[in-house]
mmCIF file of C-alpha atoms in Angstrom:
data_model
loop_
_atom_site.group_PDB
_atom_site.id
_atom_site.type_symbol
_atom_site.label_atom_id
_atom_site.label_comp_id
_atom_site.label_asym_id
_atom_site.label_seq_id
_atom_site.Cartn_x
_atom_site.Cartn_y
_atom_site.Cartn_z
ATOM 1 C CA UNK A 1 -22.919 10.123 -19.251
ATOM 2 C CA UNK A 2 -21.764 7.241 -17.381
ATOM 3 C CA UNK A 3 -20.490 3.906 -18.635
ATOM 4 C CA UNK A 4 -22.714 0.976 -18.118
ATOM 5 C CA UNK A 5 -21.500 -1.768 -15.982
ATOM 6 C CA UNK A 6 -22.324 -5.341 -17.180
ATOM 7 C CA UNK A 7 -22.455 -8.331 -15.168
ATOM 8 C CA UNK A 8 -19.163 -9.587 -13.862
ATOM 9 C CA UNK A 9 -19.075 -13.029 -15.348
ATOM 10 C CA UNK A 10 -19.406 -11.906 -19.004
ATOM 11 C CA UNK A 11 -16.646 -11.987 -21.326
ATOM 12 C CA UNK A 12 -18.235 -9.654 -24.059
ATOM 13 C CA UNK A 13 -15.756 -7.010 -23.226
ATOM 14 C CA UNK A 14 -12.381 -8.390 -23.729
ATOM 15 C CA UNK A 15 -9.600 -6.127 -24.222
ATOM 16 C CA UNK A 16 -6.547 -8.427 -25.063
ATOM 17 C CA UNK A 17 -4.499 -5.525 -26.272
ATOM 18 C CA UNK A 18 -4.843 -3.143 -23.337
ATOM 19 C CA UNK A 19 -1.825 -2.188 -21.629
ATOM 20 C CA UNK A 20 -0.892 -2.920 -17.949
ATOM 21 C CA UNK A 21 -0.227 0.202 -15.988
ATOM 22 C CA UNK A 22 1.062 0.539 -12.311
ATOM 23 C CA UNK A 23 0.017 3.102 -9.851
ATOM 24 C CA UNK A 24 2.452 3.312 -6.684
ATOM 25 C CA UNK A 25 1.087 5.190 -3.800
ATOM 26 C CA UNK A 26 4.023 6.788 -2.103
ATOM 27 C CA UNK A 27 2.628 9.702 -0.007
ATOM 28 C CA UNK A 28 2.507 8.478 3.461
ATOM 29 C CA UNK A 29 4.519 9.441 6.436
ATOM 30 C CA UNK A 30 4.531 5.963 8.378
ATOM 31 C CA UNK A 31 4.640 7.660 11.747
ATOM 32 C CA UNK A 32 4.445 4.211 13.676
ATOM 33 C CA UNK A 33 7.938 3.557 12.088
ATOM 34 C CA UNK A 34 9.402 6.739 13.843
ATOM 35 C CA UNK A 35 12.022 7.808 14.408
ATOM 36 C CA UNK A 36 13.311 6.090 11.071
ATOM 37 C CA UNK A 37 10.254 7.164 9.236
ATOM 38 C CA UNK A 38 9.964 11.104 9.540
ATOM 39 C CA UNK A 39 8.036 13.804 7.802
ATOM 40 C CA UNK A 40 10.904 15.030 5.689
ATOM 41 C CA UNK A 41 11.998 11.203 4.822
ATOM 42 C CA UNK A 42 9.258 8.666 5.173
ATOM 43 C CA UNK A 43 9.922 4.828 5.240
ATOM 44 C CA UNK A 44 9.219 4.376 1.657
ATOM 45 C CA UNK A 45 12.522 6.184 0.956
ATOM 46 C CA UNK A 46 14.645 4.031 3.334
ATOM 47 C CA UNK A 47 16.444 0.722 3.021
ATOM 48 C CA UNK A 48 14.173 -0.714 5.729
ATOM 49 C CA UNK A 49 14.969 -4.365 4.845
ATOM 50 C CA UNK A 50 18.848 -3.952 4.658
ATOM 51 C CA UNK A 51 18.928 -4.813 0.989
ATOM 52 C CA UNK A 52 20.597 -1.856 -0.471
ATOM 53 C CA UNK A 53 17.266 -0.767 -2.118
ATOM 54 C CA UNK A 54 14.657 1.585 -0.523
ATOM 55 C CA UNK A 55 11.038 0.411 -0.105
ATOM 56 C CA UNK A 56 9.942 2.481 -3.153
ATOM 57 C CA UNK A 57 12.822 0.953 -5.306
ATOM 58 C CA UNK A 58 11.879 -2.531 -4.178
ATOM 59 C CA UNK A 59 8.367 -1.925 -5.182
ATOM 60 C CA UNK A 60 9.426 -0.742 -8.711
ATOM 61 C CA UNK A 61 11.696 -3.719 -8.967
ATOM 62 C CA UNK A 62 8.910 -6.189 -8.055
ATOM 63 C CA UNK A 63 6.794 -5.222 -11.290
ATOM 64 C CA UNK A 64 9.679 -5.658 -13.513
ATOM 65 C CA UNK A 65 8.354 -7.589 -16.647
ATOM 66 C CA UNK A 66 4.736 -6.726 -15.679
ATOM 67 C CA UNK A 67 4.716 -2.861 -16.299
ATOM 68 C CA UNK A 68 7.415 -1.151 -18.294
ATOM 69 C CA UNK A 69 8.663 2.179 -16.799
ATOM 70 C CA UNK A 70 6.654 4.287 -19.245
ATOM 71 C CA UNK A 71 3.580 2.839 -17.786
ATOM 72 C CA UNK A 72 4.527 3.476 -14.047
ATOM 73 C CA UNK A 73 2.709 6.598 -12.053
ATOM 74 C CA UNK A 74 3.886 7.367 -8.614
ATOM 75 C CA UNK A 75 1.507 9.442 -6.551
ATOM 76 C CA UNK A 76 3.147 11.134 -3.668
ATOM 77 C CA UNK A 77 2.920 14.319 -1.634
ATOM 78 C CA UNK A 78 4.415 17.395 -3.530
ATOM 79 C CA UNK A 79 7.127 17.732 -0.986
ATOM 80 C CA UNK A 80 8.220 14.302 -2.036
ATOM 81 C CA UNK A 81 8.361 14.490 -5.932
ATOM 82 C CA UNK A 82 12.148 15.227 -6.142
ATOM 83 C CA UNK A 83 12.881 12.387 -3.574
ATOM 84 C CA UNK A 84 10.805 9.978 -5.895
ATOM 85 C CA UNK A 85 12.841 10.962 -8.995
ATOM 86 C CA UNK A 86 16.143 10.369 -6.989
ATOM 87 C CA UNK A 87 15.214 6.961 -6.119
ATOM 88 C CA UNK A 88 13.545 6.094 -9.564
ATOM 89 C CA UNK A 89 15.458 8.352 -12.068
ATOM 90 C CA UNK A 90 14.172 6.095 -14.853
ATOM 91 C CA UNK A 91 10.803 7.744 -14.290
ATOM 92 C CA UNK A 92 10.125 10.975 -16.191
ATOM 93 C CA UNK A 93 8.873 13.867 -13.743
ATOM 94 C CA UNK A 94 5.663 13.835 -15.915
ATOM 95 C CA UNK A 95 4.999 10.272 -14.407
ATOM 96 C CA UNK A 96 5.257 11.603 -10.721
ATOM 97 C CA UNK A 97 2.168 13.034 -9.523
ATOM 98 C CA UNK A 98 2.452 15.255 -6.701
ATOM 99 C CA UNK A 99 -0.746 15.840 -4.338
ATOM 100 C CA UNK A 100 -1.026 19.165 -2.571
ATOM 101 C CA UNK A 101 -2.502 17.680 0.478
ATOM 102 C CA UNK A 102 -3.017 14.046 1.724
ATOM 103 C CA UNK A 103 -6.693 13.133 1.149
ATOM 104 C CA UNK A 104 -6.484 9.261 1.745
ATOM 105 C CA UNK A 105 -6.418 6.617 -1.102
ATOM 106 C CA UNK A 106 -9.568 7.331 -3.049
ATOM 107 C CA UNK A 107 -8.494 10.863 -4.509
ATOM 108 C CA UNK A 108 -5.072 9.498 -5.028
ATOM 109 C CA UNK A 109 -6.404 6.645 -7.154
ATOM 110 C CA UNK A 110 -8.712 8.706 -8.830
ATOM 111 C CA UNK A 111 -5.974 11.234 -9.822
ATOM 112 C CA UNK A 112 -3.782 8.436 -11.334
ATOM 113 C CA UNK A 113 -6.590 6.823 -13.061
ATOM 114 C CA UNK A 114 -8.036 9.734 -14.779
ATOM 115 C CA UNK A 115 -4.329 10.477 -16.009
ATOM 116 C CA UNK A 116 -3.958 6.896 -17.336
ATOM 117 C CA UNK A 117 -7.420 7.018 -18.958
ATOM 118 C CA UNK A 118 -6.134 9.922 -21.174
ATOM 119 C CA UNK A 119 -3.549 7.688 -22.541
ATOM 120 C CA UNK A 120 -5.377 4.292 -22.729
ATOM 121 C CA UNK A 121 -9.054 4.346 -21.998
ATOM 122 C CA UNK A 122 -9.079 0.517 -21.791
ATOM 123 C CA UNK A 123 -5.895 0.215 -19.576
ATOM 124 C CA UNK A 124 -5.516 -2.468 -16.947
ATOM 125 C CA UNK A 125 -4.352 -0.757 -13.711
ATOM 126 C CA UNK A 126 -2.367 -2.346 -10.720
ATOM 127 C CA UNK A 127 -2.456 -0.225 -7.523
ATOM 128 C CA UNK A 128 0.208 -0.888 -5.143
ATOM 129 C CA UNK A 129 1.437 0.831 -1.711
ATOM 130 C CA UNK A 130 5.212 1.755 -2.024
ATOM 131 C CA UNK A 131 6.083 0.653 1.549
ATOM 132 C CA UNK A 132 5.059 -3.080 1.816
ATOM 133 C CA UNK A 133 7.563 -6.144 1.670
ATOM 134 C CA UNK A 134 7.240 -9.196 -0.452
ATOM 135 C CA UNK A 135 9.495 -12.043 0.148
ATOM 136 C CA UNK A 136 8.541 -14.551 -2.580
ATOM 137 C CA UNK A 137 8.427 -12.340 -5.577
ATOM 138 C CA UNK A 138 7.996 -15.039 -8.304
ATOM 139 C CA UNK A 139 4.762 -16.063 -6.435
ATOM 140 C CA UNK A 140 3.966 -12.297 -6.163
ATOM 141 C CA UNK A 141 4.383 -11.868 -10.059
ATOM 142 C CA UNK A 142 2.294 -15.034 -10.928
ATOM 143 C CA UNK A 143 -0.477 -14.032 -8.828
ATOM 144 C CA UNK A 144 -0.467 -10.301 -10.217
ATOM 145 C CA UNK A 145 -0.495 -11.785 -13.837
ATOM 146 C CA UNK A 146 -3.680 -13.869 -12.948
ATOM 147 C CA UNK A 147 -5.340 -10.859 -11.684
ATOM 148 C CA UNK A 148 -4.322 -8.723 -14.581
ATOM 149 C CA UNK A 149 -5.664 -11.284 -16.927
ATOM 150 C CA UNK A 150 -8.998 -11.509 -15.083
ATOM 151 C CA UNK A 151 -9.340 -7.829 -14.949
ATOM 152 C CA UNK A 152 -8.982 -7.444 -18.630
ATOM 153 C CA UNK A 153 -11.728 -10.090 -19.257
ATOM 154 C CA UNK A 154 -14.188 -9.119 -16.717
ATOM 155 C CA UNK A 155 -15.828 -5.867 -15.536
ATOM 156 C CA UNK A 156 -14.552 -6.525 -11.919
ATOM 157 C CA UNK A 157 -12.623 -4.765 -9.163
ATOM 158 C CA UNK A 158 -9.850 -7.261 -7.765
ATOM 159 C CA UNK A 159 -8.027 -7.158 -4.640
ATOM 160 C CA UNK A 160 -5.302 -9.526 -3.445
ATOM 161 C CA UNK A 161 -6.220 -11.114 -0.014
ATOM 162 C CA UNK A 162 -3.325 -12.477 2.045
ATOM 163 C CA UNK A 163 -3.785 -15.956 3.804
ATOM 164 C CA UNK A 164 -3.764 -14.835 7.617
ATOM 165 C CA UNK A 165 -0.977 -16.609 9.741
ATOM 166 C CA UNK A 166 -2.050 -15.181 13.112
ATOM 167 C CA UNK A 167 -5.074 -13.407 14.390
ATOM 168 C CA UNK A 168 -3.666 -9.973 13.902
ATOM 169 C CA UNK A 169 -5.857 -6.814 14.825
ATOM 170 C CA UNK A 170 -3.784 -4.456 12.800
ATOM 171 C CA UNK A 171 -5.105 -5.443 9.516
ATOM 172 C CA UNK A 172 -8.500 -5.206 7.601
ATOM 173 C CA UNK A 173 -10.224 -8.633 6.747
ATOM 174 C CA UNK A 174 -11.971 -9.748 3.696
ATOM 175 C CA UNK A 175 -14.610 -12.386 3.755
ATOM 176 C CA UNK A 176 -15.206 -14.146 0.617
ATOM 177 C CA UNK A 177 -17.718 -16.745 -0.877
ATOM 178 C CA UNK A 178 -15.777 -19.935 -1.529
ATOM 179 C CA UNK A 179 -18.038 -21.823 -4.019
ATOM 180 C CA UNK A 180 -17.734 -22.220 -7.816
ATOM 181 C CA UNK A 181 -21.061 -20.337 -8.392
ATOM 182 C CA UNK A 182 -19.360 -17.013 -6.969
ATOM 183 C CA UNK A 183 -16.109 -17.443 -8.605
ATOM 184 C CA UNK A 184 -14.580 -16.026 -11.777
ATOM 185 C CA UNK A 185 -13.740 -18.562 -14.537
ATOM 186 C CA UNK A 186 -10.883 -20.548 -13.465
ATOM 187 C CA UNK A 187 -11.960 -20.700 -9.740
ATOM 188 C CA UNK A 188 -9.154 -18.829 -8.289
ATOM 189 C CA UNK A 189 -11.031 -15.499 -7.807
ATOM 190 C CA UNK A 190 -13.687 -15.438 -5.351
ATOM 191 C CA UNK A 191 -16.662 -12.922 -4.946
ATOM 192 C CA UNK A 192 -16.123 -10.695 -1.632
ATOM 193 C CA UNK A 193 -18.946 -10.978 0.843
ATOM 194 C CA UNK A 194 -17.700 -8.326 3.633
ATOM 195 C CA UNK A 195 -14.808 -6.103 4.676
ATOM 196 C CA UNK A 196 -14.156 -5.663 8.377
ATOM 197 C CA UNK A 197 -11.399 -2.960 9.222
ATOM 198 C CA UNK A 198 -9.125 -3.945 12.256
ATOM 199 C CA UNK A 199 -11.257 -6.379 14.328
ATOM 200 C CA UNK A 200 -10.604 -6.817 18.046
ATOM 201 C CA UNK A 201 -8.629 -10.019 19.079
ATOM 202 C CA UNK A 202 -11.593 -12.294 19.857
ATOM 203 C CA UNK A 203 -13.240 -11.309 16.359
ATOM 204 C CA UNK A 204 -9.595 -11.776 14.587
ATOM 205 C CA UNK A 205 -9.393 -15.462 16.249
ATOM 206 C CA UNK A 206 -13.039 -16.099 14.819
ATOM 207 C CA UNK A 207 -12.001 -14.973 11.421
ATOM 208 C CA UNK A 208 -8.848 -16.996 11.392
ATOM 209 C CA UNK A 209 -10.524 -20.204 12.512
ATOM 210 C CA UNK A 210 -13.388 -19.746 9.831
ATOM 211 C CA UNK A 211 -11.011 -20.098 6.882
ATOM 212 C CA UNK A 212 -12.938 -17.861 4.588
ATOM 213 C CA UNK A 213 -11.165 -14.487 5.660
ATOM 214 C CA UNK A 214 -8.174 -12.942 4.173
ATOM 215 C CA UNK A 215 -6.066 -9.980 5.221
ATOM 216 C CA UNK A 216 -6.516 -6.744 3.004
ATOM 217 C CA UNK A 217 -3.368 -6.225 1.347
ATOM 218 C CA UNK A 218 -4.201 -2.896 -0.172
ATOM 219 C CA UNK A 219 -3.055 -4.172 -3.736
ATOM 220 C CA UNK A 220 -5.836 -3.536 -6.318
ATOM 221 C CA UNK A 221 -6.157 -4.539 -9.997
ATOM 222 C CA UNK A 222 -8.879 -3.413 -12.427
ATOM 223 C CA UNK A 223 -9.450 -1.906 -15.867
ATOM 224 C CA UNK A 224 -9.552 1.863 -15.812
ATOM 225 C CA UNK A 225 -12.972 2.002 -17.365
ATOM 226 C CA UNK A 226 -14.307 -0.090 -14.658
ATOM 227 C CA UNK A 227 -12.856 1.921 -11.569
ATOM 228 C CA UNK A 228 -14.035 5.205 -13.179
ATOM 229 C CA UNK A 229 -17.590 3.857 -13.450
ATOM 230 C CA UNK A 230 -17.335 2.702 -9.779
ATOM 231 C CA UNK A 231 -16.233 6.126 -8.787
ATOM 232 C CA UNK A 232 -19.350 7.647 -10.638
ATOM 233 C CA UNK A 233 -21.533 5.049 -8.742
ATOM 234 C CA UNK A 234 -20.071 5.446 -5.098
ATOM 235 C CA UNK A 235 -17.937 8.501 -5.055
ATOM 236 C CA UNK A 236 -19.562 10.921 -7.428
ATOM 237 C CA UNK A 237 -18.546 14.042 -5.723
ATOM 238 C CA UNK A 238 -14.864 12.720 -6.486
ATOM 239 C CA UNK A 239 -15.575 11.806 -9.988
ATOM 240 C CA UNK A 240 -17.311 15.049 -10.916
ATOM 241 C CA UNK A 241 -14.206 16.854 -9.842
ATOM 242 C CA UNK A 242 -12.036 15.074 -11.987
ATOM 243 C CA UNK A 243 -14.304 14.789 -14.969
ATOM 244 C CA UNK A 244 -14.809 18.553 -14.866
ATOM 245 C CA UNK A 245 -10.920 19.137 -15.302
ATOM 246 C CA UNK A 246 -9.800 16.078 -17.090
ATOM 247 C CA UNK A 247 -8.911 18.192 -20.141
ATOM 248 C CA UNK A 248 -6.200 19.912 -17.898
ATOM 249 C CA UNK A 249 -4.357 16.712 -16.760
ATOM 250 C CA UNK A 250 -1.237 16.238 -18.729
ATOM 251 C CA UNK A 251 -0.953 19.953 -19.520
ATOM 252 C CA UNK A 252 0.775 22.787 -17.886
ATOM 253 C CA UNK A 253 -2.521 23.567 -16.055
ATOM 254 C CA UNK A 254 -2.406 20.309 -14.265
ATOM 255 C CA UNK A 255 -0.817 21.358 -10.913
ATOM 256 C CA UNK A 256 -3.193 24.331 -10.554
ATOM 257 C CA UNK A 257 -6.164 22.127 -11.446
ATOM 258 C CA UNK A 258 -5.025 19.380 -8.932
ATOM 259 C CA UNK A 259 -4.666 21.953 -6.112
ATOM 260 C CA UNK A 260 -8.350 23.144 -6.586
ATOM 261 C CA UNK A 261 -9.532 19.483 -7.118
ATOM 262 C CA UNK A 262 -7.790 18.296 -3.775
ATOM 263 C CA UNK A 263 -9.513 21.196 -2.007
ATOM 264 C CA UNK A 264 -12.944 19.960 -3.013
ATOM 265 C CA UNK A 265 -12.285 16.095 -2.344
ATOM 266 C CA UNK A 266 -13.115 14.643 0.997
ATOM 267 C CA UNK A 267 -10.601 12.489 2.790
ATOM 268 C CA UNK A 268 -11.802 8.777 2.301
ATOM 269 C CA UNK A 269 -10.079 5.600 1.502
ATOM 270 C CA UNK A 270 -10.761 3.556 -1.591
ATOM 271 C CA UNK A 271 -11.733 0.634 0.687
ATOM 272 C CA UNK A 272 -14.647 2.550 2.408
ATOM 273 C CA UNK A 273 -15.701 4.758 -0.638
ATOM 274 C CA UNK A 274 -15.757 1.902 -3.305
ATOM 275 C CA UNK A 275 -14.500 -1.666 -2.457
ATOM 276 C CA UNK A 276 -17.043 -1.883 0.587
ATOM 277 C CA UNK A 277 -19.966 -0.839 -1.649
ATOM 278 C CA UNK A 278 -19.510 -2.192 -4.973
ATOM 279 C CA UNK A 279 -21.140 -5.673 -5.840
ATOM 280 C CA UNK A 280 -18.532 -6.510 -8.479
ATOM 281 C CA UNK A 281 -15.463 -7.028 -6.039
ATOM 282 C CA UNK A 282 -13.406 -10.182 -6.133
ATOM 283 C CA UNK A 283 -10.534 -11.390 -4.178
ATOM 284 C CA UNK A 284 -7.631 -13.447 -5.249
ATOM 285 C CA UNK A 285 -6.230 -15.402 -2.091
ATOM 286 C CA UNK A 286 -2.492 -14.869 -2.083
ATOM 287 C CA UNK A 287 0.543 -16.107 -0.073
ATOM 288 C CA UNK A 288 3.888 -14.684 -1.061
ATOM 289 C CA UNK A 289 5.554 -13.566 2.023
ATOM 290 C CA UNK A 290 3.639 -10.318 2.418
ATOM 291 C CA UNK A 291 3.973 -7.635 5.354
ATOM 292 C CA UNK A 292 3.206 -3.897 5.137
ATOM 293 C CA UNK A 293 5.947 -3.187 7.331
ATOM 294 C CA UNK A 294 3.978 -0.770 9.361
ATOM 295 C CA UNK A 295 5.479 -1.294 12.748
ATOM 296 C CA UNK A 296 8.759 -2.282 14.242
ATOM 297 C CA UNK A 297 7.223 -5.556 15.382
ATOM 298 C CA UNK A 298 6.329 -6.350 11.685
ATOM 299 C CA UNK A 299 10.031 -5.697 10.736
ATOM 300 C CA UNK A 300 11.123 -8.094 13.444
ATOM 301 C CA UNK A 301 8.625 -10.675 12.059
ATOM 302 C CA UNK A 302 9.898 -10.716 8.685
ATOM 303 C CA UNK A 303 13.515 -9.895 9.176
ATOM 304 C CA UNK A 304 16.576 -12.399 9.312
ATOM 305 C CA UNK A 305 17.068 -13.267 13.028
ATOM 306 C CA UNK A 306 20.267 -14.303 14.947
ATOM 307 C CA UNK A 307 20.474 -17.389 17.289
ATOM 308 C CA UNK A 308 18.696 -15.503 19.974
ATOM 309 C CA UNK A 309 15.825 -14.031 17.922
ATOM 310 C CA UNK A 310 17.240 -10.547 17.292
ATOM 311 C CA UNK A 311 16.548 -8.803 14.034
ATOM 312 C CA UNK A 312 19.752 -6.478 13.723
ATOM 313 C CA UNK A 313 20.702 -3.809 11.089
ATOM 314 C CA UNK A 314 23.667 -1.833 11.968
ATOM 315 C CA UNK A 315 27.101 -2.186 13.469
ATOM 316 C CA UNK A 316 25.903 -3.842 16.790
ATOM 317 C CA UNK A 317 27.557 -6.127 19.268
ATOM 318 C CA UNK A 318 24.985 -8.012 21.611
ATOM 319 C CA UNK A 319 25.260 -9.596 24.851
ATOM 320 C CA UNK A 320 22.650 -11.483 26.861
ATOM 321 C CA UNK A 321 20.063 -9.982 24.496
ATOM 322 C CA UNK A 322 17.119 -11.734 22.758
ATOM 323 C CA UNK A 323 13.920 -11.009 20.770
ATOM 324 C CA UNK A 324 14.931 -7.577 20.072
ATOM 325 C CA UNK A 325 14.698 -5.206 16.857
ATOM 326 C CA UNK A 326 17.548 -3.054 16.434
ATOM 327 C CA UNK A 327 18.224 -0.689 13.501
ATOM 328 C CA UNK A 328 20.986 1.867 13.927
ATOM 329 C CA UNK A 329 23.356 3.865 11.509
ATOM 330 C CA UNK A 330 26.155 1.813 10.077
ATOM 331 C CA UNK A 331 28.813 4.268 10.950
ATOM 332 C CA UNK A 332 28.037 3.962 14.871
ATOM 333 C CA UNK A 333 28.994 1.072 16.837
ATOM 334 C CA UNK A 334 26.230 0.045 19.264
ATOM 335 C CA UNK A 335 26.913 -2.324 22.243
ATOM 336 C CA UNK A 336 23.786 -3.753 24.017
ATOM 337 C CA UNK A 337 23.627 -5.852 27.098
ATOM 338 C CA UNK A 338 20.731 -7.473 28.934
ATOM 339 C CA UNK A 339 17.637 -6.445 26.772
ATOM 340 C CA UNK A 340 14.755 -8.847 25.934
ATOM 341 C CA UNK A 341 12.036 -8.073 23.427
ATOM 342 C CA UNK A 342 12.907 -4.369 22.844
ATOM 343 C CA UNK A 343 13.153 -1.931 19.902
ATOM 344 C CA UNK A 344 16.356 -0.092 19.748
ATOM 345 C CA UNK A 345 16.093 2.399 16.733
ATOM 346 C CA UNK A 346 18.270 5.418 15.890
ATOM 347 C CA UNK A 347 17.970 7.706 12.898
ATOM 348 C CA UNK A 348 19.349 11.267 12.535
ATOM 349 C CA UNK A 349 18.915 12.986 15.834
ATOM 350 C CA UNK A 350 16.437 10.596 17.507
ATOM 351 C CA UNK A 351 17.240 7.393 19.330
ATOM 352 C CA UNK A 352 14.242 5.228 20.465
ATOM 353 C CA UNK A 353 14.273 2.605 23.085
ATOM 354 C CA UNK A 354 10.837 0.957 23.766
ATOM 355 C CA UNK A 355 9.395 -2.374 24.656
ATOM 356 C CA UNK A 356 8.181 -4.333 21.562
ATOM 357 C CA UNK A 357 4.864 -5.073 23.248
ATOM 358 C CA UNK A 358 4.363 -1.389 23.779
ATOM 359 C CA UNK A 359 5.047 -0.153 20.162
ATOM 360 C CA UNK A 360 1.451 1.163 19.766
ATOM 361 C CA UNK A 361 2.559 4.188 21.967
ATOM 362 C CA UNK A 362 5.168 5.383 19.208
ATOM 363 C CA UNK A 363 2.374 7.644 17.675
ATOM 364 C CA UNK A 364 1.793 9.020 21.241
ATOM 365 C CA UNK A 365 5.719 9.548 21.567
ATOM 366 C CA UNK A 366 5.655 11.383 18.246
ATOM 367 C CA UNK A 367 2.722 13.563 19.290
ATOM 368 C CA UNK A 368 4.439 14.379 22.758
ATOM 369 C CA UNK A 369 7.827 15.179 20.997
ATOM 370 C CA UNK A 370 6.006 17.524 18.471
ATOM 371 C CA UNK A 371 4.294 19.433 21.326
ATOM 372 C CA UNK A 372 7.316 19.659 23.645
ATOM 373 C CA UNK A 373 10.417 19.888 21.323
ATOM 374 C CA UNK A 374 8.730 21.247 18.038
ATOM 375 C CA UNK A 375 8.847 20.037 14.421
ATOM 376 C CA UNK A 376 12.590 19.087 14.381
ATOM 377 C CA UNK A 377 12.201 15.558 15.482
ATOM 378 C CA UNK A 378 9.057 14.263 13.859
#
């Protein structure tokens, strides 16, 4: 017996007392950020931005005042549950949900939402990746609060869309309808028309020029009953798995159930599985200094630069060097002369030196290293 979805603009279901919950997705490896991001220690557990806090810790910090620690759930690979606990000791182990295998974002979100629904069937849920950067956190919190309020009052699925600053081919794009008729009350959230995943450069330029496309940030807000109904509508195979075993969540049988559940769940993202199909998806345009920090070049783009355009993190001396991103261990002095637009990255037992405009080859390097050198370097 599924819940009935009512039309998005109605306010007949208002849950002013529903609590806000946060799901942090922290299971990825981030192989494009190699050698810094490794299977044993992915980038979300590193101080990528040189702030003294890991990406995971910065994500948790970002939601201070929005979600209390007792309402935060981190979904990660079982191999990383202890790492998560070390980085976020304020979280009980019961709130760190370990996945037996990676199955993309739809099963990950389903797992956490079904857990949350047990505690609060009308919870408002924010979903955030663990490895993104936000440079203007006050604006971020302001927009998140707008989205949370809208999700509480409307039966909608909300995503935050980033105002594009360039025709980037590495992001998904969201097209929205920019008129009052297709906006939620208040006019800030617009009905989504289409999703386009990583277009070519020509298409990205068209999107940029049109003015009605945003980057897909991977940040979502919804009430838990609304997303559970969306799973029933569009990913019924996944919803059936979790509804069959919902009574085992939060008990000593949870780990065994999740192992079985994930063996039955297909590998699919929430974007493909739900957001591209649902007719109650809205986007909140946002500009808060966002980056997914998915590549070395993206780190260079958001980092602090010296007078020659170098982004440096480490004990480094530079001569005749410009446009480089350099991240090396603080205990090692690194001297560089004569490089232009290079990546120089050292972590543990690997040193990478690569042209910035060739960074898409990093995944190929990782595959070659694994094939020729074994698993000790990936």
